[in-house]
PDB file of C-alpha atoms and ligand atoms in Angstrom:
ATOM      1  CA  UNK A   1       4.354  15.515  -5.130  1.00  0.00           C
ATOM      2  CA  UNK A   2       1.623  16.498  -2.793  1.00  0.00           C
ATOM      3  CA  UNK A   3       1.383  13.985   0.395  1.00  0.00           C
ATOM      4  CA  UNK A   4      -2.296  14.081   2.094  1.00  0.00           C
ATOM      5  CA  UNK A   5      -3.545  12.597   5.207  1.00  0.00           C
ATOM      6  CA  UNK A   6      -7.024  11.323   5.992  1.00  0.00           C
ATOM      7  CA  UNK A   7      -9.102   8.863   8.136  1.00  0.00           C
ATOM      8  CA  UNK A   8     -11.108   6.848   6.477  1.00  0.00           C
ATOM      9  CA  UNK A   9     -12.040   3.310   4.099  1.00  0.00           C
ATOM     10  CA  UNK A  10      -9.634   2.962   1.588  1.00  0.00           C
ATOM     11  CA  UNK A  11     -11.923   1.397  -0.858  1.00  0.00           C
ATOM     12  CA  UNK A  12     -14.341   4.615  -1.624  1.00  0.00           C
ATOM     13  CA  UNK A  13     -11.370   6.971  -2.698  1.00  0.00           C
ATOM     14  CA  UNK A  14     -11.770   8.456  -5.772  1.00  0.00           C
ATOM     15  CA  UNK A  15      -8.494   7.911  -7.257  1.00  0.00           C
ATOM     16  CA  UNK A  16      -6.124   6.222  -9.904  1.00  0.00           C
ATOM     17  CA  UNK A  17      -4.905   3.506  -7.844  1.00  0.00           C
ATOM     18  CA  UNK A  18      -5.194   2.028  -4.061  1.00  0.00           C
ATOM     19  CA  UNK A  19      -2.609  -0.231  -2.798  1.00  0.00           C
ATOM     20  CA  UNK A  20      -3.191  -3.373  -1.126  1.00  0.00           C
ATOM     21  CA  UNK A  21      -1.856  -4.782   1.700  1.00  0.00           C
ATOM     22  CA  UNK A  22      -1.662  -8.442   0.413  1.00  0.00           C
ATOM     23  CA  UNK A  23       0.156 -11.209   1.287  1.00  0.00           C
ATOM     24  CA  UNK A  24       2.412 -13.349  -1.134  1.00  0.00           C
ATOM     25  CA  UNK A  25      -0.784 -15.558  -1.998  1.00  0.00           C
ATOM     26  CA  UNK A  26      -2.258 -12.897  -3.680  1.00  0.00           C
ATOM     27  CA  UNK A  27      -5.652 -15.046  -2.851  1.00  0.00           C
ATOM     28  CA  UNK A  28      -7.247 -12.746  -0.177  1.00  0.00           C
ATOM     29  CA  UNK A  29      -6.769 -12.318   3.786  1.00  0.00           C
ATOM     30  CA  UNK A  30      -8.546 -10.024   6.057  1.00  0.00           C
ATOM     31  CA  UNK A  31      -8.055  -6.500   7.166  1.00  0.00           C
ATOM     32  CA  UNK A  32      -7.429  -3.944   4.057  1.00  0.00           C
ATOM     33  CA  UNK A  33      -6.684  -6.774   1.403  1.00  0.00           C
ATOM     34  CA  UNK A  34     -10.777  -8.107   3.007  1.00  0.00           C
ATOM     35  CA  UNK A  35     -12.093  -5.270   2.109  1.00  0.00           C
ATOM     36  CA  UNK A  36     -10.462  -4.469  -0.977  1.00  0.00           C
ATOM     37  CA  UNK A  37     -12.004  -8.123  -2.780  1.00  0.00           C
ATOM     38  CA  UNK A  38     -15.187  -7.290  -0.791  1.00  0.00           C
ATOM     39  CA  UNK A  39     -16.098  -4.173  -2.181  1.00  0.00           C
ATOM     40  CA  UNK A  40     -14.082  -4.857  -5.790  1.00  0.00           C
ATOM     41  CA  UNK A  41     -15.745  -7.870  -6.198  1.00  0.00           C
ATOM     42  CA  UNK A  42     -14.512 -11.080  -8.006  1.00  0.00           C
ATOM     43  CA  UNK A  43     -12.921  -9.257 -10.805  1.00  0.00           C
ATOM     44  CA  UNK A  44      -9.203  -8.482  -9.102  1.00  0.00           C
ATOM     45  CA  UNK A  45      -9.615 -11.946  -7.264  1.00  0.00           C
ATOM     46  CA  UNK A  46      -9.584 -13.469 -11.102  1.00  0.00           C
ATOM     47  CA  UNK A  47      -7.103 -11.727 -11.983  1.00  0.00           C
ATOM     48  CA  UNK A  48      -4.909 -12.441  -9.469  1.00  0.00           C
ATOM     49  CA  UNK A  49      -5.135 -16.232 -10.025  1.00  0.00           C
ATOM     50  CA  UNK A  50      -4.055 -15.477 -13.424  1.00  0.00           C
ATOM     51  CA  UNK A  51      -0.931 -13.315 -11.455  1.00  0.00           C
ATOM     52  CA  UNK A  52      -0.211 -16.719  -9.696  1.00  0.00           C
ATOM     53  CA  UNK A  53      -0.546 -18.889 -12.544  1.00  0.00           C
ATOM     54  CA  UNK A  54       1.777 -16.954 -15.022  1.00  0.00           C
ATOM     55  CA  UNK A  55       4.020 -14.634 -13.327  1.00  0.00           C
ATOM     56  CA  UNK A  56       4.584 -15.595  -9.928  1.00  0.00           C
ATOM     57  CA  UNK A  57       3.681 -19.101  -9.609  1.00  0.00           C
ATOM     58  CA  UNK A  58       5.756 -18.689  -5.461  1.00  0.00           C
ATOM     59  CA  UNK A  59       3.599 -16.022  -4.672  1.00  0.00           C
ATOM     60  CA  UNK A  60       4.886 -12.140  -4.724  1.00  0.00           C
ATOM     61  CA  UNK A  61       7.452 -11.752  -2.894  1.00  0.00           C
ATOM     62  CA  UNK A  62       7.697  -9.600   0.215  1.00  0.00           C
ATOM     63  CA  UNK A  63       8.507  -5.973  -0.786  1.00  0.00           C
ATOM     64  CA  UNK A  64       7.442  -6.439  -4.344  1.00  0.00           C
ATOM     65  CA  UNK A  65       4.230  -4.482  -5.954  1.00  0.00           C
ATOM     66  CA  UNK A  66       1.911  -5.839  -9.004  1.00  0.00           C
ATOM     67  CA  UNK A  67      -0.936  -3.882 -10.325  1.00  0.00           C
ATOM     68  CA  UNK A  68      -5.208  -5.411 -11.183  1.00  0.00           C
ATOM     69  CA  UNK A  69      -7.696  -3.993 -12.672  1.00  0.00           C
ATOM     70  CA  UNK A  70      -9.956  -2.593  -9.848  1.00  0.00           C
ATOM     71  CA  UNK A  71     -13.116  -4.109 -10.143  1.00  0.00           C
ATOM     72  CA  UNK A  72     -16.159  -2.379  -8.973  1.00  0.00           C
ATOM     73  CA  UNK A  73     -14.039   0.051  -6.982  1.00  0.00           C
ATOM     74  CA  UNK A  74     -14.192   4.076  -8.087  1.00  0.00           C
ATOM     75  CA  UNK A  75     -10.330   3.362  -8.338  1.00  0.00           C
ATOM     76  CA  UNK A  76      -9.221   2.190 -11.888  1.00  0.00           C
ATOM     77  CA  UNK A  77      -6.088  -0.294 -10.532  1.00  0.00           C
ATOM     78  CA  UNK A  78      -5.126  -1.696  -7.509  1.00  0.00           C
ATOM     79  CA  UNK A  79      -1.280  -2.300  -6.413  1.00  0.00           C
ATOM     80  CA  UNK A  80      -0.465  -5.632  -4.596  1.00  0.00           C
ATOM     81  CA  UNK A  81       2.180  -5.056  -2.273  1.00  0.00           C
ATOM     82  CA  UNK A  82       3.220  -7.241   0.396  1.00  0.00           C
ATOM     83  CA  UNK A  83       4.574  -6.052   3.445  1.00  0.00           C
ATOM     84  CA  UNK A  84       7.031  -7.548   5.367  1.00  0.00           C
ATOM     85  CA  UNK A  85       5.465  -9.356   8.951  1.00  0.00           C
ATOM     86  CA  UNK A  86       7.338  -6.962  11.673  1.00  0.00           C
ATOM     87  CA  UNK A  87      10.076  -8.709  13.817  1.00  0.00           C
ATOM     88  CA  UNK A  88      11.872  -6.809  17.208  1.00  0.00           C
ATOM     89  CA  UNK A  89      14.542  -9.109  16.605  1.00  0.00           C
ATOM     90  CA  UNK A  90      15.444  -8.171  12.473  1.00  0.00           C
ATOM     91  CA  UNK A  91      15.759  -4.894  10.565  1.00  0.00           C
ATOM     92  CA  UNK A  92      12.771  -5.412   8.173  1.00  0.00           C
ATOM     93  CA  UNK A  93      12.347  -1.833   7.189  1.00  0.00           C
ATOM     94  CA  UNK A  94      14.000  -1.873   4.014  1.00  0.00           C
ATOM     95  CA  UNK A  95      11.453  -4.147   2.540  1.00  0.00           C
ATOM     96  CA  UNK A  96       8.653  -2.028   4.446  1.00  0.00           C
ATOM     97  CA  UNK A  97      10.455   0.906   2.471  1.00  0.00           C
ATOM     98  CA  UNK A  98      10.501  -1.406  -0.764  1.00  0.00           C
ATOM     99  CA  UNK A  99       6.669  -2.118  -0.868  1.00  0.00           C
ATOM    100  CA  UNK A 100       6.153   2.229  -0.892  1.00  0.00           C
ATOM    101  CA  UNK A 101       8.883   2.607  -3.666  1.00  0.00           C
ATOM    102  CA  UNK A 102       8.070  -0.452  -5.807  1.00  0.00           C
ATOM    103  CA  UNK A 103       4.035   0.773  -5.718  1.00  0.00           C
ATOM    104  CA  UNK A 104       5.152   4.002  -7.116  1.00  0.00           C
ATOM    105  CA  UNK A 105       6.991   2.318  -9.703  1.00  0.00           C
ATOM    106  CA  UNK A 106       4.104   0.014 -10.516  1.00  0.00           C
ATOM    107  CA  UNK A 107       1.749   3.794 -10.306  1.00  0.00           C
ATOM    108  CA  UNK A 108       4.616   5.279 -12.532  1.00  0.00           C
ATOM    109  CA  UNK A 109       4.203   2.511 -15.283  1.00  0.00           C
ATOM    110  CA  UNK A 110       0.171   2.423 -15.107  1.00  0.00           C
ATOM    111  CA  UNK A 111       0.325   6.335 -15.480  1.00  0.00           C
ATOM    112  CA  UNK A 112      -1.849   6.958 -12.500  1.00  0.00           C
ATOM    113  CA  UNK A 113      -1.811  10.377 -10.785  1.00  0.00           C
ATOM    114  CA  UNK A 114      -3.214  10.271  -7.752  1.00  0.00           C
ATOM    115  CA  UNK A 115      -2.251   6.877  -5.596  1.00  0.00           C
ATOM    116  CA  UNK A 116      -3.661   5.990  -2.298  1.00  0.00           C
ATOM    117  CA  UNK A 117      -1.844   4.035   0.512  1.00  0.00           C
ATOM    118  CA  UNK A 118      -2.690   2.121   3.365  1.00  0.00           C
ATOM    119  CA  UNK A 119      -0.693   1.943   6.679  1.00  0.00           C
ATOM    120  CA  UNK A 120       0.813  -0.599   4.910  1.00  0.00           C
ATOM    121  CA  UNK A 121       2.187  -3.679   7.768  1.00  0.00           C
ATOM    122  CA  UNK A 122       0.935  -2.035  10.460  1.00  0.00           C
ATOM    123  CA  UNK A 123      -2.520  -4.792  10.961  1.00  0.00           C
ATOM    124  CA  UNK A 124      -2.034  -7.860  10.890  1.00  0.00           C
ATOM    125  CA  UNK A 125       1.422  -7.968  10.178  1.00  0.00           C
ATOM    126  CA  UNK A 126       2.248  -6.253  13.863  1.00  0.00           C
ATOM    127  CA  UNK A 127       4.734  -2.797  12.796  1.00  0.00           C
ATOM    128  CA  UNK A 128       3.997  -0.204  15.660  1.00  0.00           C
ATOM    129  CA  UNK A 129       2.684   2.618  13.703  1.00  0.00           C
ATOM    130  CA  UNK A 130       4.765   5.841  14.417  1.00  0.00           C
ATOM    131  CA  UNK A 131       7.091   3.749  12.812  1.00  0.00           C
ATOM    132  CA  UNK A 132       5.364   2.244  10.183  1.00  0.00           C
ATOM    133  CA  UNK A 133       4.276   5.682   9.550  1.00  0.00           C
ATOM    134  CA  UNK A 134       7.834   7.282   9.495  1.00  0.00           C
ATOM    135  CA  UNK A 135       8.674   4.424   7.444  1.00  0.00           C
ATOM    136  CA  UNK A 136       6.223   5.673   4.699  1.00  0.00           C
ATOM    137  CA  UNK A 137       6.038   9.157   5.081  1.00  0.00           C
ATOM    138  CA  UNK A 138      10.153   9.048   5.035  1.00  0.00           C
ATOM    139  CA  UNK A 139      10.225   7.076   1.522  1.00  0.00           C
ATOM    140  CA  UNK A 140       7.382   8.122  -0.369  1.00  0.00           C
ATOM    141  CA  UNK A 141       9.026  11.931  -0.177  1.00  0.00           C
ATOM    142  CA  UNK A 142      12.570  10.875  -1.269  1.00  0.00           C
ATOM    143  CA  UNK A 143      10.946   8.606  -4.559  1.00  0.00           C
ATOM    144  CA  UNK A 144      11.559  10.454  -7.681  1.00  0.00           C
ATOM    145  CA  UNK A 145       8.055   9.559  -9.486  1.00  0.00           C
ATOM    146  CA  UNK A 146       5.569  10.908 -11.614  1.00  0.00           C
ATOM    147  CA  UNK A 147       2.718  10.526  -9.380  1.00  0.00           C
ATOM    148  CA  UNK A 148       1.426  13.857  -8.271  1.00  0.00           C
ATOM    149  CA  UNK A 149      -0.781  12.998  -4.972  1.00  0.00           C
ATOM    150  CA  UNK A 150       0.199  10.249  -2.606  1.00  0.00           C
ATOM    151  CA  UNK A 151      -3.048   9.814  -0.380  1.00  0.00           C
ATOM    152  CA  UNK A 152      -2.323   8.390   2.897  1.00  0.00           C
ATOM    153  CA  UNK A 153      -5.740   6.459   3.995  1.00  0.00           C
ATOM    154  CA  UNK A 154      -5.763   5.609   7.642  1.00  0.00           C
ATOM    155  CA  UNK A 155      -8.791   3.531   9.753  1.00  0.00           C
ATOM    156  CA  UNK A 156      -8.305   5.075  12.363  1.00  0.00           C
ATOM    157  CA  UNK A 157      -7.734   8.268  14.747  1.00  0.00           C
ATOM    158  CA  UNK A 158      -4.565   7.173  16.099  1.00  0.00           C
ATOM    159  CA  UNK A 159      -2.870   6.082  13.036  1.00  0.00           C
ATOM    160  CA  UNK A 160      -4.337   9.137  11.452  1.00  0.00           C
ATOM    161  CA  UNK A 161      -2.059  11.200  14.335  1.00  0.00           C
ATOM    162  CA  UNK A 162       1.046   8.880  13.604  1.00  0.00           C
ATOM    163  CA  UNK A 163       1.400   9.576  10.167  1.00  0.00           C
ATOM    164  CA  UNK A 164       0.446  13.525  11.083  1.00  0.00           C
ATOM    165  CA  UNK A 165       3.696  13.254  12.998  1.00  0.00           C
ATOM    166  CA  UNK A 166       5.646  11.602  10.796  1.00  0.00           C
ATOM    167  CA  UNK A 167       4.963  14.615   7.926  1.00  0.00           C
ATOM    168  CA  UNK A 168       6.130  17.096  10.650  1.00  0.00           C
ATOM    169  CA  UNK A 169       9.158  15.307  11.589  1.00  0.00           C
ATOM    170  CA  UNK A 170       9.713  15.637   7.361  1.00  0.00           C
ATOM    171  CA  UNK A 171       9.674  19.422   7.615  1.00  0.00           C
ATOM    172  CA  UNK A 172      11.862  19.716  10.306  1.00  0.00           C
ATOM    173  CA  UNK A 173      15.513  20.483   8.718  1.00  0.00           C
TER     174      UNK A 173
HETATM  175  N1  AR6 B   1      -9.022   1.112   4.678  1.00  0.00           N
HETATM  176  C1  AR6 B   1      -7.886   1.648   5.154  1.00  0.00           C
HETATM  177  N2  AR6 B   1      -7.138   1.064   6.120  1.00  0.00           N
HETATM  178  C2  AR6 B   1      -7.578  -0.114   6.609  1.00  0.00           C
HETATM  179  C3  AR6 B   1      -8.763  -0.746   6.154  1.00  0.00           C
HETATM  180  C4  AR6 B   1      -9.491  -0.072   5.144  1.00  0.00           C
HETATM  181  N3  AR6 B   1     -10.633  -0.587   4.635  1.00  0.00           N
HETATM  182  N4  AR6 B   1      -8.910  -1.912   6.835  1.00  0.00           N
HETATM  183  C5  AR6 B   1      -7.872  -2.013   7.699  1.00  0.00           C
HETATM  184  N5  AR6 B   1      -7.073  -0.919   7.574  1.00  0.00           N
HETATM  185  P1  AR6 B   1      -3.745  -4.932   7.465  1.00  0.00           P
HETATM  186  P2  AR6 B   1      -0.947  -5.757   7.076  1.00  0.00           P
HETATM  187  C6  AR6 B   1      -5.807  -0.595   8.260  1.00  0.00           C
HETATM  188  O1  AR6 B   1      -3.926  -5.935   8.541  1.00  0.00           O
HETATM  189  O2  AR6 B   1      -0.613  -5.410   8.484  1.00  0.00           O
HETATM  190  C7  AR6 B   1      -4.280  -9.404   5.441  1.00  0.00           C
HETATM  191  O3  AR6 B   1      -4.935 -10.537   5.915  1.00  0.00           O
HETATM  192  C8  AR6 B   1      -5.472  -1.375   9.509  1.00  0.00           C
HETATM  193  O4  AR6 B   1      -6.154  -0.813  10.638  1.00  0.00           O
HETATM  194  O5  AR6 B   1      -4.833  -4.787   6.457  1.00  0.00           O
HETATM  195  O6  AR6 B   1      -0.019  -5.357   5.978  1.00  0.00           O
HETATM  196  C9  AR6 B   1      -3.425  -9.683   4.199  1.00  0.00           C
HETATM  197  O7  AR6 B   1      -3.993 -10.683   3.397  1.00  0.00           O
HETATM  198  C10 AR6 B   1      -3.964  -1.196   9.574  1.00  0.00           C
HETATM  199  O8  AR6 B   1      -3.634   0.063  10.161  1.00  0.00           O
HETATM  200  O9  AR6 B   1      -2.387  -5.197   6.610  1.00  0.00           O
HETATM  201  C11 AR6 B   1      -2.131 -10.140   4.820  1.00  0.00           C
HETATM  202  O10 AR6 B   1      -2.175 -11.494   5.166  1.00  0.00           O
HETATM  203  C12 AR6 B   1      -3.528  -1.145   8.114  1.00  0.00           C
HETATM  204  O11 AR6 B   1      -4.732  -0.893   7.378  1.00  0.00           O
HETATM  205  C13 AR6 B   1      -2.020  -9.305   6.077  1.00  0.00           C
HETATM  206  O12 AR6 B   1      -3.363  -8.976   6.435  1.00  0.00           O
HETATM  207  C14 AR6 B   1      -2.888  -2.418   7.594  1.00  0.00           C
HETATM  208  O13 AR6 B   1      -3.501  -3.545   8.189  1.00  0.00           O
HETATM  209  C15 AR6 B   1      -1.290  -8.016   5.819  1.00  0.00           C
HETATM  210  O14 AR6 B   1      -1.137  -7.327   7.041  1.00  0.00           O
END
């Protein structure tokens, strides 16, 4: 699997699938998951309700993944995946780890190719970002998967150079 790095709006790549950075509602919120229903449209809003209604009447849990139809995006599915809100005082990366590896399950069983992934947590839901980058970088490369580009999508400079850090510290033995 080929791991790539850019700076930019997750909603205009060109690829199978972008991930969302939702929350358990699955109704909306700001930062990524804002943009995402902005530019998508009410398409993947409607079918999320229908998410809620059938299969996960509580929400989606925290470290879970569930795939829409992408709406008017160039992408053909988004991946819900909820991130876990960061806490100094608790261990929460093994559900930051679970939203990477249960995406590329969700990828896997779509048959998408080429996935792109937010910095996911690291808004809103407060992770520092070297680690929320080591975090991804670290699992994405250890998932076996049939997904043959993971495209790391990041708004800005800085979290661009966090996750450009994290895929050296990968190559070091
Ligand atoms: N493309 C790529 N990255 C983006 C974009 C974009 N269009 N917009 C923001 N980012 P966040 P979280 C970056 O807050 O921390 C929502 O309200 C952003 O700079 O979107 O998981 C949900 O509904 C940051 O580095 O997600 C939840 O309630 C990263 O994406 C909550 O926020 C993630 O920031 C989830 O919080």
């Amino acid at each position: 699997m080929r791991i790539t790095l850019v700076t930019g709006d997750i909603t205009t790549q060109n690829v199978d699938a972008v991930v969302n950075a939702a929350n358990s509602s699955l109704l909306g919120g700001g930062g990524v998951d804002g943009a995402i229903h902005r530019r998508g449209g009410p398409a993947i809003l409607a079918e999320c309700r229908e998410l809620r209604a059938s299969r996960y009447i509580h929400g989606l849990p925290t470290g879970m993944a569930v795939a829409t139809t992408a709406g008017e995006l160039p992408a053909r599915w988004v991946i819900h995946t909820v991130g876990p809100v960061f806490s100094a005082g608790e261990d929460r990366s093994e559900l930051l780890a679970s939203c990477y590896r249960e995406s590329l399950r969700v990828a896997d069983e779509l048959g998408a190719a080429g996935v792109a992934f937010p910095a996911v947590s690291a808004g809103v839901y407060g992770w520092p970002m070297d680690d929320a980058a080591r975090i991804a970088v670290g699992t994405v490369s250890v998932t076996a998967t049939r997904v043959s580009e993971v495209r790391f999508v990041l708004f800005t400079a800085d979290a661009h150079a966090a996750f450009d850090r994290a895929l050296s510290l990968l190559d070091r033995p």
